[in-house]
């Protein structure tokens, strides 16, 4: 479980400065991160350590991460982005 300060740090790490990434990562962080299992939260944190170009390719679907844990969280983010917003 992450402390509030750690969650704020992870939130800021989600703001990548690339609009396409920000539009997927920030809403996922705001709406889903706290409800993830501790294991999935760790996968998200690991994803934030990757290069923007890699994350962009993974979220776009042109490539997949080799790490199955990263692939799982990438798929979660893509599913959240596809969910209709009320």
XYZ file of N, CA and C in Angstrom:
258
model
N 0.844 -1.173 0.000
C 0.000 0.000 0.000
C 0.889 1.235 0.000
N 0.529 2.178 -0.837
C 1.323 3.396 -0.967
C 0.751 4.495 -0.082
N 1.645 5.319 0.452
C 1.221 6.466 1.252
C 0.675 7.543 0.321
N 0.012 8.532 0.898
C -0.531 9.634 0.097
C 0.578 10.370 -0.652
N 1.711 10.577 -0.001
C 2.830 11.251 -0.667
C 3.356 10.433 -1.833
N 3.426 9.117 -1.667
C 3.880 8.253 -2.754
C 2.878 8.269 -3.911
N 1.595 8.276 -3.588
C 0.569 8.326 -4.630
C 0.671 9.639 -5.397
N 0.932 10.736 -4.710
C 1.118 12.016 -5.396
C 2.328 11.971 -6.333
N 3.399 11.328 -5.885
C 4.601 11.194 -6.712
C 4.299 10.350 -7.954
N 3.557 9.267 -7.767
C 3.186 8.400 -8.888
C 2.270 9.163 -9.852
N 1.348 9.947 -9.304
C 0.467 10.768 -10.135
C 1.288 11.707 -11.016
N 2.260 12.393 -10.430
C 3.078 13.322 -11.203
C 3.923 12.583 -12.227
N 4.341 11.371 -11.911
C 5.086 10.571 -12.886
C 4.194 10.180 -14.057
N 2.884 10.136 -13.828
C 1.923 9.791 -14.879
C 1.742 10.928 -15.874
N 2.081 12.121 -15.465
C 1.982 13.287 -16.351
C 3.281 13.364 -17.144
N 3.247 12.781 -18.332
C 4.459 12.591 -19.110
C 4.818 13.785 -19.988
N 3.869 14.675 -20.250
C 4.152 15.800 -21.125
C 3.894 15.489 -22.588
N 3.479 14.276 -22.877
C 3.061 13.885 -24.220
C 1.550 13.726 -24.147
N 0.828 14.571 -24.866
C -0.624 14.625 -24.742
C -1.277 13.248 -24.855
N -0.843 12.449 -25.818
C -1.451 11.135 -26.032
C -1.309 10.246 -24.800
N -0.168 10.321 -24.147
C 0.046 9.527 -22.928
C -0.748 10.105 -21.770
N -0.712 11.428 -21.637
C -1.430 12.069 -20.536
C -2.924 11.760 -20.579
N -3.493 11.698 -21.786
C -4.928 11.432 -21.923
C -5.317 10.026 -21.499
N -4.355 9.116 -21.448
C -4.646 7.751 -21.017
C -4.175 7.486 -19.585
N -2.982 7.976 -19.260
C -2.390 7.647 -17.958
C -3.017 8.423 -16.802
N -3.242 9.716 -16.985
C -3.763 10.534 -15.878
C -5.160 10.076 -15.452
N -6.109 9.872 -16.391
C -7.425 9.381 -15.956
C -7.347 8.001 -15.299
N -6.475 7.143 -15.798
C -6.313 5.828 -15.175
C -5.808 5.987 -13.745
N -4.839 6.852 -13.576
C -4.298 7.097 -12.234
C -5.378 7.655 -11.312
N -6.138 8.609 -11.807
C -7.168 9.258 -10.987
C -8.328 8.310 -10.646
N -8.725 7.483 -11.585
C -9.928 6.678 -11.412
C -9.696 5.240 -10.978
N -8.511 4.708 -11.230
C -8.316 3.266 -11.031
C -7.194 2.882 -10.068
N -6.173 3.711 -9.953
C -4.969 3.292 -9.234
C -5.255 2.814 -7.815
N -6.023 3.564 -7.070
C -6.272 3.213 -5.666
C -7.027 1.894 -5.509
N -7.806 1.506 -6.516
C -8.576 0.263 -6.423
C -7.813 -0.953 -6.960
N -6.622 -0.732 -7.498
C -5.812 -1.848 -7.980
C -5.261 -2.647 -6.812
N -4.980 -3.907 -7.071
C -4.302 -4.722 -6.060
C -2.899 -4.154 -5.856
N -2.296 -4.404 -4.689
C -0.924 -3.919 -4.471
C 0.038 -4.397 -5.564
N -0.160 -5.593 -6.055
C 0.692 -6.131 -7.115
C 0.532 -5.320 -8.408
N -0.721 -5.033 -8.789
C -0.980 -4.238 -9.995
C -0.455 -2.807 -9.822
N -0.552 -2.264 -8.609
C -0.002 -0.935 -8.360
C 1.509 -0.938 -8.617
N 2.181 -1.994 -8.195
C 3.624 -2.104 -8.437
C 3.917 -2.191 -9.930
N 3.049 -2.876 -10.679
C 3.231 -2.971 -12.129
C 3.094 -1.591 -12.763
N 2.129 -0.811 -12.281
C 1.945 0.546 -12.803
C 3.184 1.399 -12.507
N 3.690 1.300 -11.304
C 4.893 2.061 -10.940
C 6.058 1.644 -11.836
N 6.189 0.358 -12.109
C 7.245 -0.123 -13.006
C 7.054 0.446 -14.419
N 5.809 0.549 -14.857
C 5.529 1.128 -16.163
C 5.990 2.578 -16.228
N 5.825 3.311 -15.138
C 6.228 4.715 -15.112
C 7.738 4.878 -15.238
N 8.485 3.820 -15.027
C 9.938 3.876 -15.163
C 10.391 3.629 -16.593
N 9.472 3.279 -17.475
C 9.795 3.009 -18.877
C 9.857 4.309 -19.667
N 10.451 4.220 -20.836
C 10.566 5.377 -21.728
C 9.213 5.731 -22.328
N 8.987 7.010 -22.553
C 7.732 7.480 -23.138
C 7.450 6.811 -24.478
N 8.483 6.671 -25.302
C 8.266 6.084 -26.629
C 7.795 4.641 -26.524
N 8.331 3.900 -25.560
C 7.888 2.515 -25.359
C 6.432 2.482 -24.887
N 6.120 3.287 -23.891
C 4.752 3.323 -23.357
C 3.778 3.710 -24.462
N 4.145 4.701 -25.274
C 3.283 5.138 -26.363
C 3.015 3.990 -27.337
N 4.041 3.274 -27.732
C 3.875 2.149 -28.654
C 3.005 1.058 -28.036
N 3.185 0.807 -26.758
C 2.401 -0.232 -26.088
C 0.933 0.174 -25.988
N 0.681 1.420 -25.622
C -0.700 1.874 -25.491
C -1.381 2.019 -26.851
N -0.606 2.346 -27.864
C -1.133 2.438 -29.212
C -1.409 1.046 -29.788
N -0.702 0.048 -29.277
C -0.896 -1.327 -29.728
C 0.006 -1.736 -30.870
N 0.998 -0.910 -31.200
C 1.915 -1.279 -32.277
C 2.964 -2.275 -31.800
N 3.201 -2.313 -30.506
C 4.124 -3.271 -29.890
C 3.571 -3.662 -28.537
N 4.105 -4.761 -28.007
C 3.741 -5.211 -26.663
C 4.997 -5.328 -25.815
N 4.892 -5.022 -24.529
C 6.056 -5.204 -23.655
C 6.373 -6.692 -23.510
N 7.643 -7.007 -23.357
C 8.056 -8.396 -23.159
C 7.640 -8.900 -21.786
N 7.623 -8.013 -20.808
C 7.273 -8.369 -19.433
C 5.763 -8.554 -19.330
N 5.331 -9.741 -18.905
C 3.881 -10.022 -18.840
C 3.182 -9.131 -17.817
N 3.876 -8.705 -16.776
C 3.271 -7.803 -15.794
C 2.990 -6.437 -16.407
N 3.943 -5.945 -17.193
C 3.727 -4.670 -17.876
C 2.619 -4.806 -18.910
N 2.581 -5.928 -19.608
C 1.526 -6.158 -20.592
C 0.158 -6.124 -19.916
N 0.053 -6.709 -18.735
C -1.215 -6.713 -18.007
C -1.682 -5.320 -17.645
N -0.791 -4.494 -17.129
C -1.205 -3.148 -16.726
C -1.467 -2.284 -17.957
N -0.711 -2.474 -19.028
C -0.970 -1.763 -20.280
C -2.368 -2.108 -20.785
N -2.720 -3.379 -20.739
C -4.064 -3.787 -21.175
C -5.143 -3.184 -20.286
N -4.870 -3.077 -18.999
C -5.823 -2.440 -18.079
C -6.025 -0.969 -18.440
N -4.940 -0.289 -18.751
C -5.018 1.134 -19.103
C -5.788 1.301 -20.410
N -5.497 0.462 -21.383
C -6.200 0.552 -22.672
C -7.701 0.263 -22.483
N -8.038 -0.715 -21.649
C -9.451 -1.030 -21.397
C -10.137 0.153 -20.728
N -9.475 0.783 -19.786
C -10.057 1.955 -19.112
C -10.281 3.087 -20.105
N -9.325 3.291 -21.006
C -9.444 4.373 -21.988
C -10.601 4.120 -22.955
N -10.920 2.856 -23.213
C -12.000 2.520 -24.131
C -13.380 2.558 -23.462
N -13.395 2.586 -22.132
C -14.660 2.590 -21.397
C -15.390 3.917 -21.628
N -16.646 3.866 -22.050
C -17.397 5.124 -22.249
C -17.502 5.916 -20.942
N -17.298 7.209 -21.052
C -17.377 8.083 -19.876
C -18.777 8.657 -19.779
N -19.277 8.737 -18.558
C -20.646 9.238 -18.348
C -20.716 10.739 -18.462
